[in-house]
mmCIF file of C-alpha atoms and ligand atoms in Angstrom:
data_model
loop_
_atom_site.group_PDB
_atom_site.id
_atom_site.type_symbol
_atom_site.label_atom_id
_atom_site.label_comp_id
_atom_site.label_asym_id
_atom_site.label_seq_id
_atom_site.Cartn_x
_atom_site.Cartn_y
_atom_site.Cartn_z
ATOM 1 C CA MET A 8 -31.274 -46.068 -94.335
ATOM 2 C CA GLN A 9 -33.689 -48.609 -94.376
ATOM 3 C CA ILE A 10 -37.254 -49.403 -92.908
ATOM 4 C CA GLU A 11 -37.192 -52.823 -91.256
ATOM 5 C CA THR A 12 -40.669 -52.689 -90.309
ATOM 6 C CA LEU A 13 -43.717 -50.352 -90.926
ATOM 7 C CA GLU A 14 -46.860 -50.440 -88.877
ATOM 8 C CA LEU A 15 -50.041 -48.392 -89.465
ATOM 9 C CA GLU A 16 -53.013 -48.216 -87.098
ATOM 10 C CA SER A 17 -56.108 -46.462 -87.995
ATOM 11 C CA PHE A 18 -54.149 -44.512 -90.762
ATOM 12 C CA ARG A 19 -56.194 -43.415 -93.833
ATOM 13 C CA ASN A 20 -58.076 -46.587 -95.119
ATOM 14 C CA TYR A 21 -55.669 -48.912 -93.042
ATOM 15 C CA GLU A 22 -57.082 -50.403 -89.884
ATOM 16 C CA ARG A 23 -54.118 -52.382 -89.069
ATOM 17 C CA LEU A 24 -50.914 -53.089 -91.139
ATOM 18 C CA ARG A 25 -47.549 -54.592 -90.494
ATOM 19 C CA ILE A 26 -44.932 -55.118 -93.278
ATOM 20 C CA GLU A 27 -41.336 -55.948 -93.398
ATOM 21 C CA PRO A 28 -40.243 -54.253 -96.710
ATOM 22 C CA GLY A 29 -36.999 -55.410 -98.402
ATOM 23 C CA PRO A 30 -33.830 -53.568 -98.673
ATOM 24 C CA GLY A 31 -34.298 -52.691 -102.353
ATOM 25 C CA LEU A 32 -37.306 -52.067 -104.474
ATOM 26 C CA ASN A 33 -40.733 -52.711 -102.830
ATOM 27 C CA VAL A 34 -43.675 -52.664 -105.301
ATOM 28 C CA PHE A 35 -47.126 -51.922 -104.342
ATOM 29 C CA SER A 36 -49.633 -52.884 -106.959
ATOM 30 C CA GLY A 37 -53.333 -52.559 -107.112
ATOM 31 C CA ARG A 38 -56.355 -50.795 -108.706
ATOM 32 C CA ASN A 39 -57.443 -47.173 -107.880
ATOM 33 C CA ALA A 40 -58.417 -46.018 -104.509
ATOM 34 C CA GLN A 41 -56.972 -49.116 -102.600
ATOM 35 C CA GLY A 42 -54.527 -47.467 -100.407
ATOM 36 C CA LYS A 43 -51.153 -47.400 -102.360
ATOM 37 C CA SER A 44 -50.669 -43.553 -101.992
ATOM 38 C CA ASN A 45 -51.823 -43.861 -98.392
ATOM 39 C CA LEU A 46 -49.080 -46.281 -97.669
ATOM 40 C CA LEU A 47 -46.315 -44.189 -99.259
ATOM 41 C CA GLU A 48 -47.754 -41.064 -97.578
ATOM 42 C CA SER A 49 -47.374 -42.661 -94.216
ATOM 43 C CA ILE A 50 -43.712 -42.894 -94.765
ATOM 44 C CA TYR A 51 -43.329 -39.430 -96.048
ATOM 45 C CA VAL A 52 -45.204 -38.133 -92.897
ATOM 46 C CA LEU A 53 -42.994 -40.076 -90.552
ATOM 47 C CA ALA A 54 -39.896 -38.336 -92.240
ATOM 48 C CA THR A 55 -41.255 -34.784 -92.389
ATOM 49 C CA SER A 56 -44.240 -34.670 -90.059
ATOM 50 C CA LYS A 57 -46.396 -33.424 -92.901
ATOM 51 C CA SER A 58 -48.290 -34.882 -95.750
ATOM 52 C CA THR A 59 -48.295 -32.881 -99.229
ATOM 53 C CA ARG A 60 -51.946 -34.145 -99.645
ATOM 54 C CA ALA A 61 -53.630 -33.559 -96.366
ATOM 55 C CA GLY A 62 -54.717 -30.053 -95.458
ATOM 56 C CA LYS A 63 -55.033 -31.150 -91.887
ATOM 57 C CA ASP A 64 -53.501 -33.923 -89.757
ATOM 58 C CA ILE A 65 -56.967 -35.371 -88.752
ATOM 59 C CA GLU A 66 -57.423 -36.352 -92.487
ATOM 60 C CA LEU A 67 -54.913 -38.962 -91.876
ATOM 61 C CA ILE A 68 -56.772 -40.623 -89.171
ATOM 62 C CA ARG A 69 -58.977 -43.505 -90.329
ATOM 63 C CA PHE A 70 -62.598 -42.232 -90.714
ATOM 64 C CA GLU A 71 -64.484 -42.424 -87.316
ATOM 65 C CA ASP A 72 -61.361 -43.656 -85.281
ATOM 66 C CA PRO A 73 -60.114 -41.449 -82.459
ATOM 67 C CA VAL A 74 -56.367 -41.939 -83.109
ATOM 68 C CA GLY A 75 -54.198 -42.849 -85.869
ATOM 69 C CA ARG A 76 -50.692 -44.175 -85.645
ATOM 70 C CA ILE A 77 -47.410 -44.573 -87.805
ATOM 71 C CA THR A 78 -44.494 -46.763 -86.439
ATOM 72 C CA ALA A 79 -41.330 -47.680 -88.141
ATOM 73 C CA HIS A 80 -38.050 -49.288 -87.199
ATOM 74 C CA VAL A 81 -35.314 -47.679 -89.167
ATOM 75 C CA THR A 82 -31.668 -48.795 -89.604
ATOM 76 C CA ARG A 83 -29.185 -46.189 -90.610
ATOM 77 C CA GLU A 84 -25.590 -46.301 -91.622
ATOM 78 C CA LYS A 85 -24.450 -42.856 -90.218
ATOM 79 C CA ASN A 86 -26.538 -43.012 -87.153
ATOM 80 C CA SER A 87 -27.857 -45.627 -84.599
ATOM 81 C CA ASP A 88 -30.984 -47.470 -85.481
ATOM 82 C CA VAL A 89 -34.129 -45.765 -84.346
ATOM 83 C CA ALA A 90 -37.763 -46.413 -83.549
ATOM 84 C CA LEU A 91 -40.054 -43.753 -84.721
ATOM 85 C CA GLU A 92 -43.707 -43.270 -83.919
ATOM 86 C CA MET A 93 -46.177 -40.520 -84.884
ATOM 87 C CA ILE A 94 -49.496 -40.466 -83.265
ATOM 88 C CA PHE A 95 -52.557 -38.230 -84.601
ATOM 89 C CA SER A 96 -55.583 -37.526 -82.499
ATOM 90 C CA GLN A 97 -59.031 -36.018 -83.385
ATOM 91 C CA THR A 98 -58.765 -33.917 -80.223
ATOM 92 C CA ASP A 99 -55.138 -33.389 -79.242
ATOM 93 C CA LYS A 100 -51.904 -32.229 -81.000
ATOM 94 C CA LYS A 101 -49.726 -34.705 -82.699
ATOM 95 C CA VAL A 102 -47.224 -36.616 -80.835
ATOM 96 C CA ALA A 103 -44.021 -38.015 -81.991
ATOM 97 C CA ARG A 104 -41.694 -40.443 -80.350
ATOM 98 C CA VAL A 105 -38.177 -41.403 -81.004
ATOM 99 C CA ASN A 106 -37.064 -44.476 -79.289
ATOM 100 C CA GLY A 107 -39.992 -44.300 -77.078
ATOM 101 C CA VAL A 108 -39.256 -40.782 -75.958
ATOM 102 C CA ARG A 109 -41.904 -38.226 -76.611
ATOM 103 C CA HIS A 110 -40.784 -34.867 -78.349
ATOM 104 C CA THR A 111 -43.079 -32.029 -78.574
ATOM 105 C CA LYS A 112 -40.498 -30.059 -80.719
ATOM 106 C CA LEU A 113 -40.968 -31.338 -84.191
ATOM 107 C CA ALA A 114 -37.371 -30.219 -85.061
ATOM 108 C CA GLU A 115 -36.175 -33.220 -83.126
ATOM 109 C CA VAL A 116 -38.179 -35.682 -85.067
ATOM 110 C CA ILE A 117 -38.035 -34.328 -88.616
ATOM 111 C CA GLY A 118 -35.033 -35.746 -90.427
ATOM 112 C CA GLN A 119 -34.630 -38.992 -88.315
ATOM 113 C CA LEU A 120 -35.711 -40.617 -91.523
ATOM 114 C CA ASN A 121 -35.097 -39.178 -94.841
ATOM 115 C CA ALA A 122 -37.585 -39.680 -97.854
ATOM 116 C CA VAL A 123 -37.919 -38.116 -101.227
ATOM 117 C CA LEU A 124 -41.431 -38.397 -102.721
ATOM 118 C CA PHE A 125 -42.152 -38.348 -106.571
ATOM 119 C CA ASP A 126 -45.764 -38.223 -107.264
ATOM 120 C CA SER A 127 -48.042 -36.487 -109.737
ATOM 121 C CA GLY A 128 -48.162 -33.373 -107.678
ATOM 122 C CA ASP A 129 -44.517 -32.745 -108.520
ATOM 123 C CA LEU A 130 -45.601 -31.003 -111.751
ATOM 124 C CA GLU A 131 -47.250 -28.301 -109.741
ATOM 125 C CA ILE A 132 -43.880 -27.342 -108.254
ATOM 126 C CA VAL A 133 -43.170 -26.136 -111.755
ATOM 127 C CA ARG A 134 -46.410 -24.756 -113.034
ATOM 128 C CA GLY A 135 -48.421 -24.118 -109.921
ATOM 129 C CA GLU A 136 -48.901 -21.460 -107.440
ATOM 130 C CA PRO A 137 -45.810 -19.812 -105.655
ATOM 131 C CA ALA A 138 -47.119 -21.372 -102.318
ATOM 132 C CA ILE A 139 -46.417 -24.839 -103.686
ATOM 133 C CA ARG A 140 -42.741 -23.954 -104.509
ATOM 134 C CA ARG A 141 -42.494 -22.498 -100.909
ATOM 135 C CA GLN A 142 -43.686 -25.664 -99.400
ATOM 136 C CA PHE A 143 -41.372 -27.758 -101.473
ATOM 137 C CA LEU A 144 -38.360 -25.613 -100.240
ATOM 138 C CA ASP A 145 -39.477 -25.693 -96.575
ATOM 139 C CA LEU A 146 -40.210 -29.458 -96.427
ATOM 140 C CA GLU A 147 -36.997 -30.315 -98.204
ATOM 141 C CA ILE A 148 -34.617 -28.036 -96.290
ATOM 142 C CA ALA A 149 -36.391 -29.011 -92.953
ATOM 143 C CA GLN A 150 -35.376 -32.633 -93.779
ATOM 144 C CA THR A 151 -31.609 -31.882 -93.268
ATOM 145 C CA SER A 152 -31.699 -28.796 -90.904
ATOM 146 C CA PRO A 153 -33.358 -28.681 -87.482
ATOM 147 C CA ARG A 154 -32.307 -25.165 -87.229
ATOM 148 C CA TYR A 155 -34.648 -24.348 -90.319
ATOM 149 C CA VAL A 156 -37.520 -25.870 -88.652
ATOM 150 C CA HIS A 157 -37.011 -23.733 -85.577
ATOM 151 C CA ALA A 158 -36.549 -20.634 -87.564
ATOM 152 C CA LEU A 159 -39.719 -21.403 -89.644
ATOM 153 C CA GLY A 160 -41.701 -21.769 -86.403
ATOM 154 C CA ALA A 161 -40.463 -18.403 -85.143
ATOM 155 C CA TYR A 162 -40.853 -16.575 -88.193
ATOM 156 C CA ARG A 163 -44.535 -17.859 -88.641
ATOM 157 C CA LYS A 164 -45.425 -16.809 -85.061
ATOM 158 C CA THR A 165 -43.753 -13.280 -85.555
ATOM 159 C CA LEU A 166 -45.418 -12.931 -88.808
ATOM 160 C CA GLU A 167 -48.933 -13.626 -87.466
ATOM 161 C CA GLN A 168 -48.480 -11.117 -84.526
ATOM 162 C CA ARG A 169 -47.160 -8.466 -86.950
ATOM 163 C CA ASN A 170 -49.875 -8.984 -89.307
ATOM 164 C CA ARG A 171 -52.484 -8.615 -86.307
ATOM 165 C CA LEU A 172 -50.685 -5.381 -85.374
ATOM 166 C CA LEU A 173 -50.983 -3.980 -88.960
ATOM 167 C CA ARG A 174 -54.684 -5.003 -89.184
ATOM 168 C CA ASP A 175 -55.293 -2.958 -85.932
ATOM 169 C CA LEU A 176 -53.370 -0.118 -87.324
ATOM 170 C CA ARG A 177 -55.462 -0.229 -90.596
ATOM 171 C CA ASP A 178 -58.744 -0.650 -88.893
ATOM 172 C CA ALA A 179 -57.993 2.130 -86.235
ATOM 173 C CA ARG A 180 -57.174 4.635 -89.012
ATOM 174 C CA GLY A 181 -54.168 6.173 -87.427
ATOM 175 C CA SER A 182 -55.892 6.792 -84.066
ATOM 176 C CA LEU A 183 -53.634 4.448 -82.179
ATOM 177 C CA ASP A 184 -50.299 6.202 -81.868
ATOM 178 C CA GLY A 185 -48.990 3.809 -79.223
ATOM 179 C CA LEU A 186 -49.528 0.884 -81.522
ATOM 180 C CA ARG A 187 -47.535 2.434 -84.369
ATOM 181 C CA GLU A 188 -44.534 2.769 -82.150
ATOM 182 C CA VAL A 189 -44.213 -0.845 -81.685
ATOM 183 C CA LEU A 190 -44.274 -1.631 -85.325
ATOM 184 C CA PRO A 191 -40.431 -1.053 -85.747
ATOM 185 C CA SER A 192 -39.549 -3.634 -83.104
ATOM 186 C CA TRP A 193 -41.940 -6.304 -84.734
ATOM 187 C CA SER A 194 -40.104 -5.402 -87.979
ATOM 188 C CA ALA A 195 -36.780 -5.995 -86.568
ATOM 189 C CA GLN A 196 -37.747 -9.482 -84.976
ATOM 190 C CA LEU A 197 -39.487 -10.296 -88.321
ATOM 191 C CA ALA A 198 -36.115 -9.358 -90.270
ATOM 192 C CA HIS A 199 -34.195 -11.552 -87.612
ATOM 193 C CA HIS A 200 -36.104 -14.707 -88.042
ATOM 194 C CA GLY A 201 -36.819 -14.096 -91.778
ATOM 195 C CA ALA A 202 -33.042 -13.606 -92.636
ATOM 196 C CA ARG A 203 -32.162 -16.947 -91.399
ATOM 197 C CA LEU A 204 -34.885 -18.515 -93.609
ATOM 198 C CA ILE A 205 -33.695 -16.627 -96.633
ATOM 199 C CA ASP A 206 -30.065 -17.170 -96.261
ATOM 200 C CA ARG A 207 -30.775 -20.925 -95.825
ATOM 201 C CA ARG A 208 -32.979 -21.042 -98.883
ATOM 202 C CA ARG A 209 -30.552 -19.121 -100.877
ATOM 203 C CA LEU A 210 -27.774 -21.672 -100.149
ATOM 204 C CA PHE A 211 -29.925 -24.681 -100.560
ATOM 205 C CA LEU A 212 -31.125 -23.574 -103.995
ATOM 206 C CA GLU A 213 -27.555 -22.838 -105.101
ATOM 207 C CA ARG A 214 -26.501 -26.381 -104.477
ATOM 208 C CA LEU A 215 -29.906 -27.888 -105.581
ATOM 209 C CA GLY A 216 -29.710 -25.715 -108.736
ATOM 210 C CA LEU A 217 -26.523 -27.046 -109.898
ATOM 211 C CA LEU A 218 -27.377 -30.804 -109.185
ATOM 212 C CA ALA A 219 -30.774 -30.390 -110.917
ATOM 213 C CA ALA A 220 -29.071 -28.842 -113.848
ATOM 214 C CA GLU A 221 -26.772 -31.848 -114.239
ATOM 215 C CA VAL A 222 -29.584 -34.194 -113.921
ATOM 216 C CA HIS A 223 -31.656 -32.229 -116.418
ATOM 217 C CA GLU A 224 -29.079 -32.442 -118.932
ATOM 218 C CA THR A 225 -28.857 -36.088 -118.741
ATOM 219 C CA LEU A 226 -32.686 -36.449 -118.850
ATOM 220 C CA SER A 227 -32.945 -34.178 -121.928
ATOM 221 C CA ASP A 228 -29.960 -35.880 -123.661
ATOM 222 C CA GLY A 229 -27.983 -32.659 -123.637
ATOM 223 C CA ARG A 230 -30.945 -30.791 -125.508
ATOM 224 C CA ASP A 231 -31.952 -28.418 -122.754
ATOM 225 C CA SER A 232 -30.346 -26.479 -120.033
ATOM 226 C CA LEU A 233 -31.964 -25.719 -116.631
ATOM 227 C CA GLN A 234 -31.299 -22.878 -114.300
ATOM 228 C CA VAL A 235 -32.985 -22.562 -110.898
ATOM 229 C CA VAL A 236 -33.361 -18.810 -109.946
ATOM 230 C CA TYR A 237 -34.334 -17.747 -106.373
ATOM 231 C CA VAL A 238 -36.838 -14.819 -106.567
ATOM 232 C CA PRO A 239 -37.077 -13.118 -103.142
ATOM 233 C CA SER A 240 -39.663 -10.444 -102.438
ATOM 234 C CA PHE A 241 -37.098 -7.660 -102.079
ATOM 235 C CA PRO A 242 -33.749 -7.071 -103.665
ATOM 236 C CA LEU A 243 -30.850 -9.067 -101.919
ATOM 237 C CA ASP A 244 -28.355 -6.921 -103.782
ATOM 238 C CA GLY A 245 -25.018 -7.274 -102.065
ATOM 239 C CA ALA A 246 -26.312 -9.084 -99.159
ATOM 240 C CA VAL A 247 -23.586 -12.003 -98.745
ATOM 241 C CA ASP A 248 -24.607 -13.420 -95.420
ATOM 242 C CA GLU A 249 -27.466 -13.748 -93.026
ATOM 243 C CA ALA A 250 -26.453 -10.349 -91.402
ATOM 244 C CA GLY A 251 -26.537 -8.674 -94.814
ATOM 245 C CA VAL A 252 -29.917 -10.280 -95.547
ATOM 246 C CA ARG A 253 -31.335 -9.075 -92.263
ATOM 247 C CA GLU A 254 -30.306 -5.530 -93.049
ATOM 248 C CA ALA A 255 -31.798 -5.700 -96.571
ATOM 249 C CA PHE A 256 -34.978 -7.182 -95.176
ATOM 250 C CA ALA A 257 -35.347 -4.449 -92.392
ATOM 251 C CA GLU A 258 -34.841 -1.674 -95.237
ATOM 252 C CA ALA A 259 -37.341 -3.350 -97.359
ATOM 253 C CA LEU A 260 -39.790 -3.409 -94.496
ATOM 254 C CA ALA A 261 -39.257 0.321 -93.631
ATOM 255 C CA ALA A 262 -39.819 1.419 -97.144
ATOM 256 C CA VAL A 263 -43.257 -0.291 -97.418
ATOM 257 C CA ALA A 264 -44.436 0.395 -93.841
ATOM 258 C CA HIS A 265 -46.903 2.951 -94.926
ATOM 259 C CA ASP A 266 -48.499 0.658 -97.422
ATOM 260 C CA GLU A 267 -48.621 -2.114 -94.934
ATOM 261 C CA MET A 268 -50.471 -0.045 -92.483
ATOM 262 C CA ASN A 269 -53.059 0.714 -95.056
ATOM 263 C CA ARG A 270 -53.322 -2.782 -96.237
ATOM 264 C CA GLY A 271 -53.165 -4.446 -92.842
ATOM 265 C CA THR A 272 -50.696 -7.057 -93.892
ATOM 266 C CA THR A 273 -46.882 -7.715 -94.233
ATOM 267 C CA LEU A 274 -45.821 -7.145 -97.772
ATOM 268 C CA ARG A 275 -42.324 -8.335 -97.873
ATOM 269 C CA GLY A 276 -40.626 -11.559 -96.621
ATOM 270 C CA PRO A 277 -40.025 -15.289 -97.264
ATOM 271 C CA GLN A 278 -43.763 -15.954 -97.102
ATOM 272 C CA ARG A 279 -43.768 -14.137 -100.732
ATOM 273 C CA ASP A 280 -40.573 -15.788 -102.047
ATOM 274 C CA ASP A 281 -40.734 -17.622 -105.311
ATOM 275 C CA LEU A 282 -38.461 -19.722 -107.631
ATOM 276 C CA THR A 283 -38.220 -19.595 -111.493
ATOM 277 C CA PHE A 284 -37.064 -22.491 -113.485
ATOM 278 C CA LEU A 285 -35.416 -21.294 -116.784
ATOM 279 C CA VAL A 286 -35.214 -23.782 -119.452
ATOM 280 C CA ASN A 287 -32.923 -22.631 -122.293
ATOM 281 C CA GLY A 288 -33.335 -19.167 -120.676
ATOM 282 C CA SER A 289 -37.101 -19.025 -120.705
ATOM 283 C CA ASP A 290 -39.626 -19.567 -117.947
ATOM 284 C CA ALA A 291 -40.617 -23.167 -117.837
ATOM 285 C CA ARG A 292 -43.933 -22.325 -115.976
ATOM 286 C CA LEU A 293 -45.212 -20.063 -118.851
ATOM 287 C CA TYR A 294 -43.336 -21.376 -121.852
ATOM 288 C CA GLY A 295 -42.472 -24.948 -121.101
ATOM 289 C CA SER A 296 -44.258 -27.764 -122.836
ATOM 290 C CA GLN A 297 -45.742 -30.386 -120.538
ATOM 291 C CA GLY A 298 -42.894 -32.668 -121.190
ATOM 292 C CA GLN A 299 -40.228 -29.978 -120.382
ATOM 293 C CA GLN A 300 -42.270 -29.188 -117.225
ATOM 294 C CA ARG A 301 -42.183 -32.949 -116.147
ATOM 295 C CA THR A 302 -38.461 -33.054 -116.779
ATOM 296 C CA VAL A 303 -37.776 -30.055 -114.727
ATOM 297 C CA ALA A 304 -39.817 -31.533 -111.835
ATOM 298 C CA LEU A 305 -38.246 -34.970 -112.034
ATOM 299 C CA SER A 306 -34.788 -33.350 -112.295
ATOM 300 C CA LEU A 307 -35.568 -31.357 -108.960
ATOM 301 C CA LYS A 308 -36.498 -34.508 -107.135
ATOM 302 C CA LEU A 309 -33.538 -36.434 -108.323
ATOM 303 C CA ALA A 310 -31.306 -33.583 -107.380
ATOM 304 C CA GLU A 311 -32.855 -33.313 -104.008
ATOM 305 C CA ARG A 312 -32.322 -37.028 -103.425
ATOM 306 C CA GLN A 313 -28.544 -36.474 -104.175
ATOM 307 C CA LEU A 314 -28.388 -33.487 -102.053
ATOM 308 C CA ILE A 315 -29.778 -35.399 -98.949
ATOM 309 C CA GLU A 316 -27.316 -38.105 -99.616
ATOM 310 C CA GLU A 317 -24.575 -35.672 -99.542
ATOM 311 C CA LEU A 318 -25.809 -33.903 -96.484
ATOM 312 C CA VAL A 319 -26.811 -36.982 -94.507
ATOM 313 C CA GLY A 320 -24.050 -39.212 -95.634
ATOM 314 C CA GLU A 321 -26.340 -41.988 -96.852
ATOM 315 C CA PRO A 322 -29.155 -42.348 -99.356
ATOM 316 C CA PRO A 323 -32.609 -41.424 -98.424
ATOM 317 C CA ILE A 324 -35.689 -43.670 -98.997
ATOM 318 C CA LEU A 325 -37.397 -43.122 -102.311
ATOM 319 C CA LEU A 326 -41.115 -43.012 -102.633
ATOM 320 C CA LEU A 327 -42.336 -43.329 -106.157
ATOM 321 C CA ASP A 328 -46.225 -42.826 -106.226
ATOM 322 C CA ASP A 329 -47.702 -43.904 -109.548
ATOM 323 C CA VAL A 330 -45.085 -41.995 -111.536
ATOM 324 C CA LEU A 331 -44.318 -44.543 -114.162
ATOM 325 C CA SER A 332 -47.361 -43.874 -116.497
ATOM 326 C CA ASP A 333 -46.541 -40.301 -116.706
ATOM 327 C CA LEU A 334 -42.921 -40.805 -117.841
ATOM 328 C CA ASP A 335 -41.875 -41.749 -121.355
ATOM 329 C CA ASP A 336 -39.482 -44.553 -121.855
ATOM 330 C CA VAL A 337 -36.200 -42.599 -121.712
ATOM 331 C CA ARG A 338 -37.186 -40.737 -118.497
ATOM 332 C CA ARG A 339 -38.431 -44.094 -116.992
ATOM 333 C CA HIS A 340 -35.199 -45.840 -117.855
ATOM 334 C CA HIS A 341 -33.165 -42.906 -116.299
ATOM 335 C CA LEU A 342 -35.190 -42.908 -113.167
ATOM 336 C CA PHE A 343 -34.838 -46.894 -112.785
ATOM 337 C CA ASP A 344 -31.064 -46.646 -113.508
ATOM 338 C CA LEU A 345 -30.479 -43.673 -111.114
ATOM 339 C CA THR A 346 -32.530 -45.259 -108.261
ATOM 340 C CA GLU A 347 -30.798 -48.537 -108.568
ATOM 341 C CA ARG A 348 -27.369 -47.135 -108.743
ATOM 342 C CA ALA A 349 -28.292 -44.895 -105.622
ATOM 343 C CA GLY A 350 -28.875 -48.194 -103.616
ATOM 344 C CA SER A 351 -31.954 -46.584 -101.920
ATOM 345 C CA GLN A 352 -34.652 -48.554 -100.382
ATOM 346 C CA THR A 353 -37.502 -47.799 -102.712
ATOM 347 C CA PHE A 354 -41.420 -47.946 -102.387
ATOM 348 C CA LEU A 355 -43.103 -47.840 -105.508
ATOM 349 C CA SER A 356 -46.836 -47.850 -106.480
ATOM 350 C CA CYS A 357 -48.418 -48.803 -109.627
ATOM 351 C CA THR A 358 -51.676 -50.047 -111.116
ATOM 352 C CA ASN A 359 -49.996 -52.964 -112.995
ATOM 353 C CA LEU A 360 -46.675 -54.704 -113.387
ATOM 354 C CA ARG A 361 -46.236 -54.263 -117.039
ATOM 355 C CA PRO A 362 -43.510 -51.569 -116.976
ATOM 356 C CA PHE A 363 -41.364 -54.016 -115.056
ATOM 357 C CA SER A 364 -38.831 -56.479 -116.590
ATOM 358 C CA LYS A 365 -38.703 -60.094 -115.150
ATOM 359 C CA GLY A 366 -35.276 -59.416 -113.687
ATOM 360 C CA VAL A 367 -36.424 -56.414 -111.734
ATOM 361 C CA LEU A 368 -39.423 -58.270 -110.359
ATOM 362 C CA GLU A 369 -37.461 -60.990 -109.219
ATOM 363 C CA GLN A 370 -35.164 -58.809 -107.176
ATOM 364 C CA ALA A 371 -38.255 -56.810 -105.850
ATOM 365 C CA ARG A 372 -40.737 -57.425 -102.998
ATOM 366 C CA VAL A 373 -44.056 -57.098 -104.601
ATOM 367 C CA TYR A 374 -47.290 -56.639 -102.743
ATOM 368 C CA ALA A 375 -50.938 -56.598 -103.980
ATOM 369 C CA VAL A 376 -52.989 -53.715 -102.444
ATOM 370 C CA SER A 377 -56.716 -54.067 -101.982
ATOM 371 C CA GLY A 378 -59.068 -52.221 -99.646
ATOM 372 C CA GLY A 379 -56.427 -51.281 -97.324
ATOM 373 C CA LYS A 380 -54.950 -54.836 -97.074
ATOM 374 C CA LEU A 381 -51.617 -55.925 -98.384
ATOM 375 C CA GLU A 382 -50.617 -59.485 -99.738
ATOM 376 C CA LEU A 383 -47.070 -60.393 -100.378
ATOM 377 C CA GLN A 384 -46.810 -61.895 -103.827
HETATM 378 N N1 ADP B 12 -58.949 -40.828 -93.293
HETATM 379 C C1 ADP B 12 -59.358 -41.843 -94.110
HETATM 380 N N2 ADP B 12 -60.052 -42.873 -93.485
HETATM 381 C C2 ADP B 12 -60.505 -43.969 -94.250
HETATM 382 N N3 ADP B 12 -60.416 -43.955 -95.539
HETATM 383 C C3 ADP B 12 -59.552 -42.909 -96.224
HETATM 384 C C4 ADP B 12 -59.068 -41.836 -95.418
HETATM 385 N N4 ADP B 12 -58.472 -41.061 -96.348
HETATM 386 C C5 ADP B 12 -58.600 -41.632 -97.456
HETATM 387 N N5 ADP B 12 -59.257 -42.719 -97.571
HETATM 388 C C6 ADP B 12 -59.677 -43.696 -98.546
HETATM 389 O O1 ADP B 12 -58.523 -44.263 -99.208
HETATM 390 C C7 ADP B 12 -58.706 -44.384 -100.540
HETATM 391 C C8 ADP B 12 -57.672 -43.744 -101.457
HETATM 392 O O2 ADP B 12 -56.451 -44.484 -101.169
HETATM 393 P P1 ADP B 12 -55.209 -44.155 -102.052
HETATM 394 O O3 ADP B 12 -53.961 -44.650 -101.247
HETATM 395 O O4 ADP B 12 -55.056 -42.581 -102.450
HETATM 396 O O5 ADP B 12 -55.608 -44.895 -103.257
HETATM 397 P P2 ADP B 12 -54.505 -45.373 -104.460
HETATM 398 O O6 ADP B 12 -54.471 -46.998 -104.253
HETATM 399 O O7 ADP B 12 -55.259 -45.209 -105.705
HETATM 400 O O8 ADP B 12 -53.219 -44.718 -104.375
HETATM 401 C C9 ADP B 12 -60.005 -43.912 -100.876
HETATM 402 O O9 ADP B 12 -61.030 -44.941 -101.044
HETATM 403 C C10 ADP B 12 -60.336 -43.024 -99.631
HETATM 404 O O10 ADP B 12 -61.822 -43.004 -99.338
HETATM 405 MG MG1 MG B 13 -52.614 -43.231 -105.613
#
């Protein structure tokens, strides 16, 4: 898939921008704080409806402007070409349009365009809080599974309501018997939606883990082995399918119901899942060197690229945000080599053109970025 045109209006520090990127490597070079990451972010947001950097959508709108907009024309091999548009407003909910048709359900928009983002935040997937790993999982699975997006939404709503009930039960200190009776039905609903998430996460990680292990072996020249382990918040034991997971989840909730009423919150479920990355058998978050952690993060992203290509049938767009300076020559070489072989349209930001050979630059489209303006070199 390929972005033929990208237009930004009041997005971050871009007042107005229109570019026609090339089919291969597109390089965005400039000093700090000029808008390089913002540009790559706009493509990621169009693909996933979310930014990994912005806490709230309104941060994406250019300061003082009422509305921000991202538009792109995308050509695809496996699907018909598509016009995508996402509009953010200071006052209303975000709106997405696919070929001019407005969609309120994000599941119908996410995954029309597939993109894999590599940036300095990737390291946090390995060494940061569990919430970052869950966000990674959710955003990546969502890209290829509208069903997952639906399930996530349904789960979140149910969790919120169940937590409200648990808080009421805690604060009433047992005086609300009627409330206590409805808890099992909320638990059943939570297990229903949650099992779908857990089962999908497990399958995704099985495949991603194998691919990541292969990439990791290449990147470490066969020295280190990687194992990706899914750590759910309750034992899945013999649960082989969604129904089995649902049963195990319901049992786990029943076992902690008393605790939950005392604490006023849900203590089991996918909102507490985690991942562990074992490098040569030990936890990379705790024992890995910075270099090993970087290699794990890069392996995950490259594996994700490959997995999306397998699932969608064509390579996703690659967004490489200022990652060259963090990589040593070997990893940089592997990254270039893999991205070139993958045949992906690539958007790469950097502060200078030194890492590139003349041959690479001749094939690339190079833009200078300054103060939210682009100039084709
Ligand atoms: N919503 C916004 N409106 C206007 N400017 C913004 C907005 N969000 C970020 N910026 C500006 O964008 C600049 C950072 O852009 P960024 O793309 O992260 O830089 P870099 O080129 O270093 O990657 C900063 O100057 C910041 O003030
Ligand atoms: Mg940047």
